[in-house]
Amino acid sequence: MIENLFPDYDVIVVGAGHAGCEAAAAAANLGSKTLLITIDMQKIAQMSCNPAIGGIAKGQLVREIDALGGMSAIITDRSSIQFRMLNLSKGPAMWSPRSQCDRMKFSAEWRSALESIPNLDMLQDNVVRLKVDKDRVVGVVTALGIEFNAKSVVLTNGTFLNGLMHVGKVSFKGGRISEPESHGLTEQLVELGFETGRMKTGTPLRIDGRSVDFSKLVIQYGDETFHKFSYLSDSSVGLKQRPCYIAYTNKEVHDILRTGFTDSPLFNGTIKSIGPRYCPSIETKLDTFSGKDSHHLFLEPEGESTNEYYLNGFSSSLPWDVQLAALRKVEGFENVRIYRPGYAIEYDYFPPTQLYHTLQTKLYSNLFFAGQINGTTGYEEAAAQGLLAGINAHLYTSSKELLTISRSKAYIGVLIDDLVTKGVDEPYRMFTSRAEYRILLRQDNADERLTELGRTIGLVTDERYSTYNKKYSDRDLLVDYIRNYSVKQSQINDFLVEQNLNPLKQGCKLVDVLARPTITINKLCFVLSDLNYFITHNNLSDDVVESAEILLKYSGYIEREKLLVDKFSRLENLKIEGKFDYKNIQNLSTEARQKLEKIQPKTLGQASRISGVSPADISVLLVLMGR
């Protein structure tokens, strides 16, 4: 008899999408012997939809992943072909970084990074079943019949669980175009007691750039000053930067698209699952906004040198000929050729109220879910979950206390708490509006909020920690200088008048000048040679200057929000887990009893955020606690 040819693992991660890659990297870098199993090793961290990372609130998630010691920001910088900071016309709480990426290089960089981790093994296969022994998951079984043993398992199956794709009347199985679906896991998990459901997402057609008349489109360049995602100093490689383009649909386009509605799986009942509200298909837009004659389209390059383009805003499951005929009525696309049509995909997910804040499942303490399996949409949401699941899978196998991140600490905390407390009735997407404390949860200070935590866990390297300490030492140096520097009327008044601001009536501290609208540190450097010399002499970087400016200009708002966090933390710290038999508390509303009984919140704060639990219900619980 041949002995077992594979070792036992501490952590097995199923699926190598954005969640799986972060989970495997985290667990292995923390010291767990880790196995990453994926259907196709040529598609690691594949950008299945748009070739970009970041965006509104999503950029904050990626910065937080980086601050904790994750990989997504570094990989993004190495493959970036355009960087933009969104929402600069608004306050810094709304600023969000976004990077257009070379799709192929992004995947290649992720694979290279994973292959360099000593504790990480990879295998190309399809996991079809979990090995379960009573109340524990003890490993996995693959389609090839190989059995692996593990102390903990992380499922990050993306859209592959019983995936079904649609193009008009044509439907075919798969987890992604030209890739097979995964069958068996859902069925077993249901037998084990898990609740499941179906969701839908989609993607637009891909365009041959050689067939586009770019002169008819609006060009959209990236930021002139090249920024990056990672707080590390050497993360970018300087790929050729490429512009994006804006086009517009019109009434003729819409009329052609509507001819395909009878064959649309969205409208003829073929697709019964729920799609993403905030990233709708073009046919859904026409149905929802029937009185609108034009919609924006964004043409985005797929790489540094390829002719392939992604048409953001034109996601569709209409028949391919309808998609193409309609597109050729868009100005600039009259002779367009496509590489492939858009399609919709349905897949299994598991309502995330079946999880703890650690992303452990409530039924099996050593089984973790991350990514679209939890009902989310987006690379960034998946990667954030994967990082937390990978960390906790490692901590579990090491018999250490598992990590939870609060809503007041990070967007990652908001994401996880929303999922496990409120659940999802459509694919979940992160927005700044979901965070109560977004003035504190800015993209510029994710390292200040989370790097110490990452260091404590063990993911933050000496290099990253040194970079972090220097940044905030430099920041505090500049803040002290500006707070203590006295500026005279003769130094600044002419400049203030040029800025349409009232001149000084007497001298003041420089911080008071900086507090005025439109005034920035960079502008002041052109007027005050002392300030300019201080910054250049101390070699203060742009991100240090930005951090100091935000702290000084918005200090009042920041302090006010910290007081709110302190106030609401009282509810967060009131433990109620295991204290109530909710179904027998008659003073609670029926919906509250049902929801509280199902979710079993750990704290009163979590209970207050459950959909259907009213302030009156919380008051009842407070009374029962003697408060």
PDB file of N, CA and C in Angstrom, residues 150-222:
ATOM      1  N   ALA A 150      -6.312  18.772   7.161  1.00  0.00           N
ATOM      2  CA  ALA A 150      -5.984  20.130   7.589  1.00  0.00           C
ATOM      3  C   ALA A 150      -6.642  20.428   8.925  1.00  0.00           C
ATOM      4  N   LYS A 151      -6.016  21.362   9.660  1.00  0.00           N
ATOM      5  CA  LYS A 151      -6.587  21.807  10.934  1.00  0.00           C
ATOM      6  C   LYS A 151      -7.691  22.837  10.728  1.00  0.00           C
ATOM      7  N   SER A 152      -7.621  23.583   9.624  1.00  0.00           N
ATOM      8  CA  SER A 152      -8.683  24.541   9.301  1.00  0.00           C
ATOM      9  C   SER A 152      -8.777  24.697   7.791  1.00  0.00           C
ATOM     10  N   VAL A 153      -9.955  25.072   7.319  1.00  0.00           N
ATOM     11  CA  VAL A 153     -10.212  25.202   5.887  1.00  0.00           C
ATOM     12  C   VAL A 153     -10.890  26.550   5.630  1.00  0.00           C
ATOM     13  N   VAL A 154     -10.439  27.229   4.571  1.00  0.00           N
ATOM     14  CA  VAL A 154     -11.032  28.502   4.154  1.00  0.00           C
ATOM     15  C   VAL A 154     -11.631  28.307   2.765  1.00  0.00           C
ATOM     16  N   LEU A 155     -12.932  28.533   2.624  1.00  0.00           N
ATOM     17  CA  LEU A 155     -13.598  28.436   1.324  1.00  0.00           C
ATOM     18  C   LEU A 155     -13.727  29.822   0.702  1.00  0.00           C
ATOM     19  N   THR A 156     -13.126  29.980  -0.498  1.00  0.00           N
ATOM     20  CA  THR A 156     -13.204  31.247  -1.236  1.00  0.00           C
ATOM     21  C   THR A 156     -13.549  30.918  -2.693  1.00  0.00           C
ATOM     22  N   ASN A 157     -14.733  30.368  -2.916  1.00  0.00           N
ATOM     23  CA  ASN A 157     -15.071  29.766  -4.214  1.00  0.00           C
ATOM     24  C   ASN A 157     -15.567  30.742  -5.263  1.00  0.00           C
ATOM     25  N   GLY A 158     -15.708  32.010  -4.925  1.00  0.00           N
ATOM     26  CA  GLY A 158     -16.113  33.003  -5.913  1.00  0.00           C
ATOM     27  C   GLY A 158     -17.441  32.662  -6.561  1.00  0.00           C
ATOM     28  N   THR A 159     -17.464  32.735  -7.895  1.00  0.00           N
ATOM     29  CA  THR A 159     -18.698  32.461  -8.649  1.00  0.00           C
ATOM     30  C   THR A 159     -18.731  31.031  -9.178  1.00  0.00           C
ATOM     31  N   PHE A 160     -17.899  30.133  -8.642  1.00  0.00           N
ATOM     32  CA  PHE A 160     -17.744  28.812  -9.229  1.00  0.00           C
ATOM     33  C   PHE A 160     -18.721  27.771  -8.702  1.00  0.00           C
ATOM     34  N   LEU A 161     -19.321  27.995  -7.539  1.00  0.00           N
ATOM     35  CA  LEU A 161     -20.225  26.985  -6.990  1.00  0.00           C
ATOM     36  C   LEU A 161     -21.498  26.907  -7.827  1.00  0.00           C
ATOM     37  N   ASN A 162     -21.614  25.819  -8.611  1.00  0.00           N
ATOM     38  CA  ASN A 162     -22.749  25.607  -9.517  1.00  0.00           C
ATOM     39  C   ASN A 162     -22.982  26.808 -10.423  1.00  0.00           C
ATOM     40  N   GLY A 163     -21.885  27.376 -10.920  1.00  0.00           N
ATOM     41  CA  GLY A 163     -21.966  28.534 -11.795  1.00  0.00           C
ATOM     42  C   GLY A 163     -22.686  28.229 -13.096  1.00  0.00           C
ATOM     43  N   LEU A 164     -23.562  29.158 -13.526  1.00  0.00           N
ATOM     44  CA  LEU A 164     -24.321  29.002 -14.760  1.00  0.00           C
ATOM     45  C   LEU A 164     -24.314  30.337 -15.499  1.00  0.00           C
ATOM     46  N   MET A 165     -23.790  30.346 -16.730  1.00  0.00           N
ATOM     47  CA  MET A 165     -23.647  31.577 -17.498  1.00  0.00           C
ATOM     48  C   MET A 165     -24.729  31.694 -18.559  1.00  0.00           C
ATOM     49  N   HIS A 166     -25.042  32.950 -18.925  1.00  0.00           N
ATOM     50  CA  HIS A 166     -26.120  33.226 -19.874  1.00  0.00           C
ATOM     51  C   HIS A 166     -25.701  34.278 -20.888  1.00  0.00           C
ATOM     52  N   VAL A 167     -25.931  33.977 -22.176  1.00  0.00           N
ATOM     53  CA  VAL A 167     -25.825  34.964 -23.253  1.00  0.00           C
ATOM     54  C   VAL A 167     -27.091  34.808 -24.092  1.00  0.00           C
ATOM     55  N   GLY A 168     -28.054  35.694 -23.877  1.00  0.00           N
ATOM     56  CA  GLY A 168     -29.334  35.538 -24.566  1.00  0.00           C
ATOM     57  C   GLY A 168     -30.008  34.236 -24.186  1.00  0.00           C
ATOM     58  N   LYS A 169     -30.436  33.462 -25.199  1.00  0.00           N
ATOM     59  CA  LYS A 169     -31.102  32.180 -24.954  1.00  0.00           C
ATOM     60  C   LYS A 169     -30.121  31.061 -24.601  1.00  0.00           C
ATOM     61  N   VAL A 170     -28.833  31.325 -24.791  1.00  0.00           N
ATOM     62  CA  VAL A 170     -27.819  30.296 -24.571  1.00  0.00           C
ATOM     63  C   VAL A 170     -27.369  30.311 -23.117  1.00  0.00           C
ATOM     64  N   SER A 171     -27.445  29.151 -22.468  1.00  0.00           N
ATOM     65  CA  SER A 171     -26.969  29.002 -21.097  1.00  0.00           C
ATOM     66  C   SER A 171     -25.977  27.853 -21.041  1.00  0.00           C
ATOM     67  N   PHE A 172     -24.933  28.014 -20.253  1.00  0.00           N
ATOM     68  CA  PHE A 172     -23.921  26.964 -20.149  1.00  0.00           C
ATOM     69  C   PHE A 172     -23.242  27.047 -18.786  1.00  0.00           C
ATOM     70  N   LYS A 173     -22.826  25.891 -18.291  1.00  0.00           N
ATOM     71  CA  LYS A 173     -22.219  25.808 -16.967  1.00  0.00           C
ATOM     72  C   LYS A 173     -20.789  26.336 -16.986  1.00  0.00           C
ATOM     73  N   GLY A 174     -20.389  26.944 -15.871  1.00  0.00           N
ATOM     74  CA  GLY A 174     -19.018  27.435 -15.737  1.00  0.00           C
ATOM     75  C   GLY A 174     -18.908  28.422 -14.595  1.00  0.00           C
ATOM     76  N   GLY A 175     -17.718  28.544 -14.054  1.00  0.00           N
ATOM     77  CA  GLY A 175     -17.496  29.509 -12.984  1.00  0.00           C
ATOM     78  C   GLY A 175     -17.019  30.843 -13.512  1.00  0.00           C
ATOM     79  N   ARG A 176     -16.528  30.817 -14.735  1.00  0.00           N
ATOM     80  CA  ARG A 176     -16.064  31.999 -15.446  1.00  0.00           C
ATOM     81  C   ARG A 176     -15.957  31.565 -16.895  1.00  0.00           C
ATOM     82  N   ILE A 177     -15.961  32.486 -17.833  1.00  0.00           N
ATOM     83  CA  ILE A 177     -15.957  32.106 -19.241  1.00  0.00           C
ATOM     84  C   ILE A 177     -14.789  31.158 -19.531  1.00  0.00           C
ATOM     85  N   SER A 178     -15.079  30.037 -20.160  1.00  0.00           N
ATOM     86  CA  SER A 178     -14.094  29.014 -20.538  1.00  0.00           C
ATOM     87  C   SER A 178     -13.502  28.267 -19.347  1.00  0.00           C
ATOM     88  N   GLU A 179     -14.146  28.360 -18.167  1.00  0.00           N
ATOM     89  CA  GLU A 179     -13.663  27.630 -16.992  1.00  0.00           C
ATOM     90  C   GLU A 179     -14.824  26.849 -16.379  1.00  0.00           C
ATOM     91  N   PRO A 180     -14.567  25.628 -15.889  1.00  0.00           N
ATOM     92  CA  PRO A 180     -15.652  24.789 -15.363  1.00  0.00           C
ATOM     93  C   PRO A 180     -16.183  25.289 -14.030  1.00  0.00           C
ATOM     94  N   GLU A 181     -17.433  24.929 -13.733  1.00  0.00           N
ATOM     95  CA  GLU A 181     -18.006  25.240 -12.428  1.00  0.00           C
ATOM     96  C   GLU A 181     -17.528  24.201 -11.415  1.00  0.00           C
ATOM     97  N   SER A 182     -17.816  24.459 -10.149  1.00  0.00           N
ATOM     98  CA  SER A 182     -17.491  23.520  -9.078  1.00  0.00           C
ATOM     99  C   SER A 182     -18.794  22.950  -8.530  1.00  0.00           C
ATOM    100  N   HIS A 183     -18.900  21.637  -8.528  1.00  0.00           N
ATOM    101  CA  HIS A 183     -20.124  20.971  -8.101  1.00  0.00           C
ATOM    102  C   HIS A 183     -19.809  20.023  -6.947  1.00  0.00           C
ATOM    103  N   GLY A 184     -20.689  20.004  -5.965  1.00  0.00           N
ATOM    104  CA  GLY A 184     -20.538  19.056  -4.860  1.00  0.00           C
ATOM    105  C   GLY A 184     -20.465  19.731  -3.504  1.00  0.00           C
ATOM    106  N   LEU A 185     -19.755  20.836  -3.411  1.00  0.00           N
ATOM    107  CA  LEU A 185     -19.581  21.491  -2.116  1.00  0.00           C
ATOM    108  C   LEU A 185     -20.897  22.054  -1.591  1.00  0.00           C
ATOM    109  N   THR A 186     -21.631  22.760  -2.450  1.00  0.00           N
ATOM    110  CA  THR A 186     -22.907  23.327  -1.997  1.00  0.00           C
ATOM    111  C   THR A 186     -23.822  22.240  -1.465  1.00  0.00           C
ATOM    112  N   GLU A 187     -23.944  21.172  -2.221  1.00  0.00           N
ATOM    113  CA  GLU A 187     -24.848  20.091  -1.841  1.00  0.00           C
ATOM    114  C   GLU A 187     -24.447  19.504  -0.484  1.00  0.00           C
ATOM    115  N   GLN A 188     -23.144  19.333  -0.267  1.00  0.00           N
ATOM    116  CA  GLN A 188     -22.690  18.786   1.015  1.00  0.00           C
ATOM    117  C   GLN A 188     -22.945  19.772   2.157  1.00  0.00           C
ATOM    118  N   LEU A 189     -22.660  21.054   1.924  1.00  0.00           N
ATOM    119  CA  LEU A 189     -22.849  22.054   2.971  1.00  0.00           C
ATOM    120  C   LEU A 189     -24.317  22.163   3.375  1.00  0.00           C
ATOM    121  N   VAL A 190     -25.214  22.034   2.410  1.00  0.00           N
ATOM    122  CA  VAL A 190     -26.641  22.040   2.731  1.00  0.00           C
ATOM    123  C   VAL A 190     -26.992  20.839   3.603  1.00  0.00           C
ATOM    124  N   GLU A 191     -26.436  19.683   3.263  1.00  0.00           N
ATOM    125  CA  GLU A 191     -26.667  18.482   4.077  1.00  0.00           C
ATOM    126  C   GLU A 191     -26.138  18.671   5.498  1.00  0.00           C
ATOM    127  N   LEU A 192     -25.065  19.458   5.629  1.00  0.00           N
ATOM    128  CA  LEU A 192     -24.469  19.693   6.944  1.00  0.00           C
ATOM    129  C   LEU A 192     -25.224  20.754   7.747  1.00  0.00           C
ATOM    130  N   GLY A 193     -26.235  21.391   7.129  1.00  0.00           N
ATOM    131  CA  GLY A 193     -27.054  22.335   7.874  1.00  0.00           C
ATOM    132  C   GLY A 193     -26.931  23.787   7.465  1.00  0.00           C
ATOM    133  N   PHE A 194     -26.164  24.075   6.423  1.00  0.00           N
ATOM    134  CA  PHE A 194     -25.995  25.459   5.978  1.00  0.00           C
ATOM    135  C   PHE A 194     -27.146  25.886   5.071  1.00  0.00           C
ATOM    136  N   GLU A 195     -27.507  27.158   5.174  1.00  0.00           N
ATOM    137  CA  GLU A 195     -28.490  27.768   4.282  1.00  0.00           C
ATOM    138  C   GLU A 195     -27.759  28.332   3.073  1.00  0.00           C
ATOM    139  N   THR A 196     -28.337  28.170   1.899  1.00  0.00           N
ATOM    140  CA  THR A 196     -27.695  28.677   0.688  1.00  0.00           C
ATOM    141  C   THR A 196     -28.693  29.471  -0.150  1.00  0.00           C
ATOM    142  N   GLY A 197     -28.176  30.209  -1.117  1.00  0.00           N
ATOM    143  CA  GLY A 197     -29.015  30.984  -2.026  1.00  0.00           C
ATOM    144  C   GLY A 197     -28.274  31.189  -3.337  1.00  0.00           C
ATOM    145  N   ARG A 198     -28.902  31.925  -4.251  1.00  0.00           N
ATOM    146  CA  ARG A 198     -28.301  32.189  -5.561  1.00  0.00           C
ATOM    147  C   ARG A 198     -28.187  33.689  -5.783  1.00  0.00           C
ATOM    148  N   MET A 199     -27.071  34.079  -6.384  1.00  0.00           N
ATOM    149  CA  MET A 199     -26.860  35.470  -6.778  1.00  0.00           C
ATOM    150  C   MET A 199     -26.411  35.518  -8.226  1.00  0.00           C
ATOM    151  N   LYS A 200     -26.436  36.732  -8.775  1.00  0.00           N
ATOM    152  CA  LYS A 200     -26.091  36.930 -10.170  1.00  0.00           C
ATOM    153  C   LYS A 200     -25.164  38.119 -10.300  1.00  0.00           C
ATOM    154  N   THR A 201     -24.204  37.998 -11.192  1.00  0.00           N
ATOM    155  CA  THR A 201     -23.393  39.137 -11.584  1.00  0.00           C
ATOM    156  C   THR A 201     -23.181  39.048 -13.089  1.00  0.00           C
ATOM    157  N   GLY A 202     -22.474  39.997 -13.644  1.00  0.00           N
ATOM    158  CA  GLY A 202     -22.273  39.983 -15.096  1.00  0.00           C
ATOM    159  C   GLY A 202     -21.046  40.774 -15.485  1.00  0.00           C
ATOM    160  N   THR A 203     -20.749  40.743 -16.766  1.00  0.00           N
ATOM    161  CA  THR A 203     -19.572  41.443 -17.280  1.00  0.00           C
ATOM    162  C   THR A 203     -19.864  41.881 -18.717  1.00  0.00           C
ATOM    163  N   PRO A 204     -19.247  42.977 -19.172  1.00  0.00           N
ATOM    164  CA  PRO A 204     -19.510  43.450 -20.539  1.00  0.00           C
ATOM    165  C   PRO A 204     -18.641  42.771 -21.582  1.00  0.00           C
ATOM    166  N   LEU A 205     -18.949  43.069 -22.834  1.00  0.00           N
ATOM    167  CA  LEU A 205     -18.128  42.549 -23.932  1.00  0.00           C
ATOM    168  C   LEU A 205     -16.739  43.182 -23.904  1.00  0.00           C
ATOM    169  N   ARG A 206     -15.779  42.492 -24.537  1.00  0.00           N
ATOM    170  CA  ARG A 206     -14.406  43.007 -24.634  1.00  0.00           C
ATOM    171  C   ARG A 206     -14.166  43.459 -26.063  1.00  0.00           C
ATOM    172  N   ILE A 207     -13.513  44.603 -26.219  1.00  0.00           N
ATOM    173  CA  ILE A 207     -13.426  45.303 -27.494  1.00  0.00           C
ATOM    174  C   ILE A 207     -12.005  45.283 -28.051  1.00  0.00           C
ATOM    175  N   ASP A 208     -11.907  45.135 -29.372  1.00  0.00           N
ATOM    176  CA  ASP A 208     -10.638  45.249 -30.084  1.00  0.00           C
ATOM    177  C   ASP A 208     -10.377  46.739 -30.328  1.00  0.00           C
ATOM    178  N   GLY A 209      -9.388  47.284 -29.632  1.00  0.00           N
ATOM    179  CA  GLY A 209      -9.119  48.709 -29.705  1.00  0.00           C
ATOM    180  C   GLY A 209      -8.758  49.206 -31.098  1.00  0.00           C
ATOM    181  N   ARG A 210      -8.281  48.321 -31.958  1.00  0.00           N
ATOM    182  CA  ARG A 210      -7.914  48.722 -33.319  1.00  0.00           C
ATOM    183  C   ARG A 210      -9.135  49.139 -34.140  1.00  0.00           C
ATOM    184  N   SER A 211     -10.326  48.763 -33.660  1.00  0.00           N
ATOM    185  CA  SER A 211     -11.551  49.059 -34.412  1.00  0.00           C
ATOM    186  C   SER A 211     -12.310  50.260 -33.846  1.00  0.00           C
ATOM    187  N   VAL A 212     -11.702  50.991 -32.901  1.00  0.00           N
ATOM    188  CA  VAL A 212     -12.359  52.121 -32.246  1.00  0.00           C
ATOM    189  C   VAL A 212     -11.833  53.432 -32.818  1.00  0.00           C
ATOM    190  N   ASP A 213     -12.718  54.372 -33.052  1.00  0.00           N
ATOM    191  CA  ASP A 213     -12.328  55.723 -33.463  1.00  0.00           C
ATOM    192  C   ASP A 213     -12.206  56.571 -32.200  1.00  0.00           C
ATOM    193  N   PHE A 214     -11.003  56.602 -31.639  1.00  0.00           N
ATOM    194  CA  PHE A 214     -10.785  57.279 -30.361  1.00  0.00           C
ATOM    195  C   PHE A 214     -10.969  58.790 -30.467  1.00  0.00           C
ATOM    196  N   SER A 215     -10.869  59.329 -31.668  1.00  0.00           N
ATOM    197  CA  SER A 215     -11.022  60.775 -31.828  1.00  0.00           C
ATOM    198  C   SER A 215     -12.431  61.237 -31.469  1.00  0.00           C
ATOM    199  N   LYS A 216     -13.396  60.320 -31.468  1.00  0.00           N
ATOM    200  CA  LYS A 216     -14.784  60.667 -31.149  1.00  0.00           C
ATOM    201  C   LYS A 216     -15.104  60.461 -29.668  1.00  0.00           C
ATOM    202  N   LEU A 217     -14.138  59.998 -28.895  1.00  0.00           N
ATOM    203  CA  LEU A 217     -14.347  59.740 -27.474  1.00  0.00           C
ATOM    204  C   LEU A 217     -13.677  60.820 -26.631  1.00  0.00           C
ATOM    205  N   VAL A 218     -14.107  60.941 -25.406  1.00  0.00           N
ATOM    206  CA  VAL A 218     -13.512  61.893 -24.457  1.00  0.00           C
ATOM    207  C   VAL A 218     -12.378  61.185 -23.726  1.00  0.00           C
ATOM    208  N   ILE A 219     -11.185  61.742 -23.810  1.00  0.00           N
ATOM    209  CA  ILE A 219     -10.026  61.093 -23.196  1.00  0.00           C
ATOM    210  C   ILE A 219      -9.988  61.405 -21.700  1.00  0.00           C
ATOM    211  N   GLN A 220      -9.544  60.435 -20.907  1.00  0.00           N
ATOM    212  CA  GLN A 220      -9.488  60.576 -19.451  1.00  0.00           C
ATOM    213  C   GLN A 220      -8.116  60.087 -18.972  1.00  0.00           C
ATOM    214  N   TYR A 221      -7.241  61.055 -18.620  1.00  0.00           N
ATOM    215  CA  TYR A 221      -5.894  60.723 -18.171  1.00  0.00           C
ATOM    216  C   TYR A 221      -5.886  60.422 -16.671  1.00  0.00           C
ATOM    217  N   GLY A 222      -4.829  59.780 -16.234  1.00  0.00           N
ATOM    218  CA  GLY A 222      -4.618  59.567 -14.815  1.00  0.00           C
ATOM    219  C   GLY A 222      -4.016  60.805 -14.173  1.00  0.00           C
TER     220      GLY A 222
END
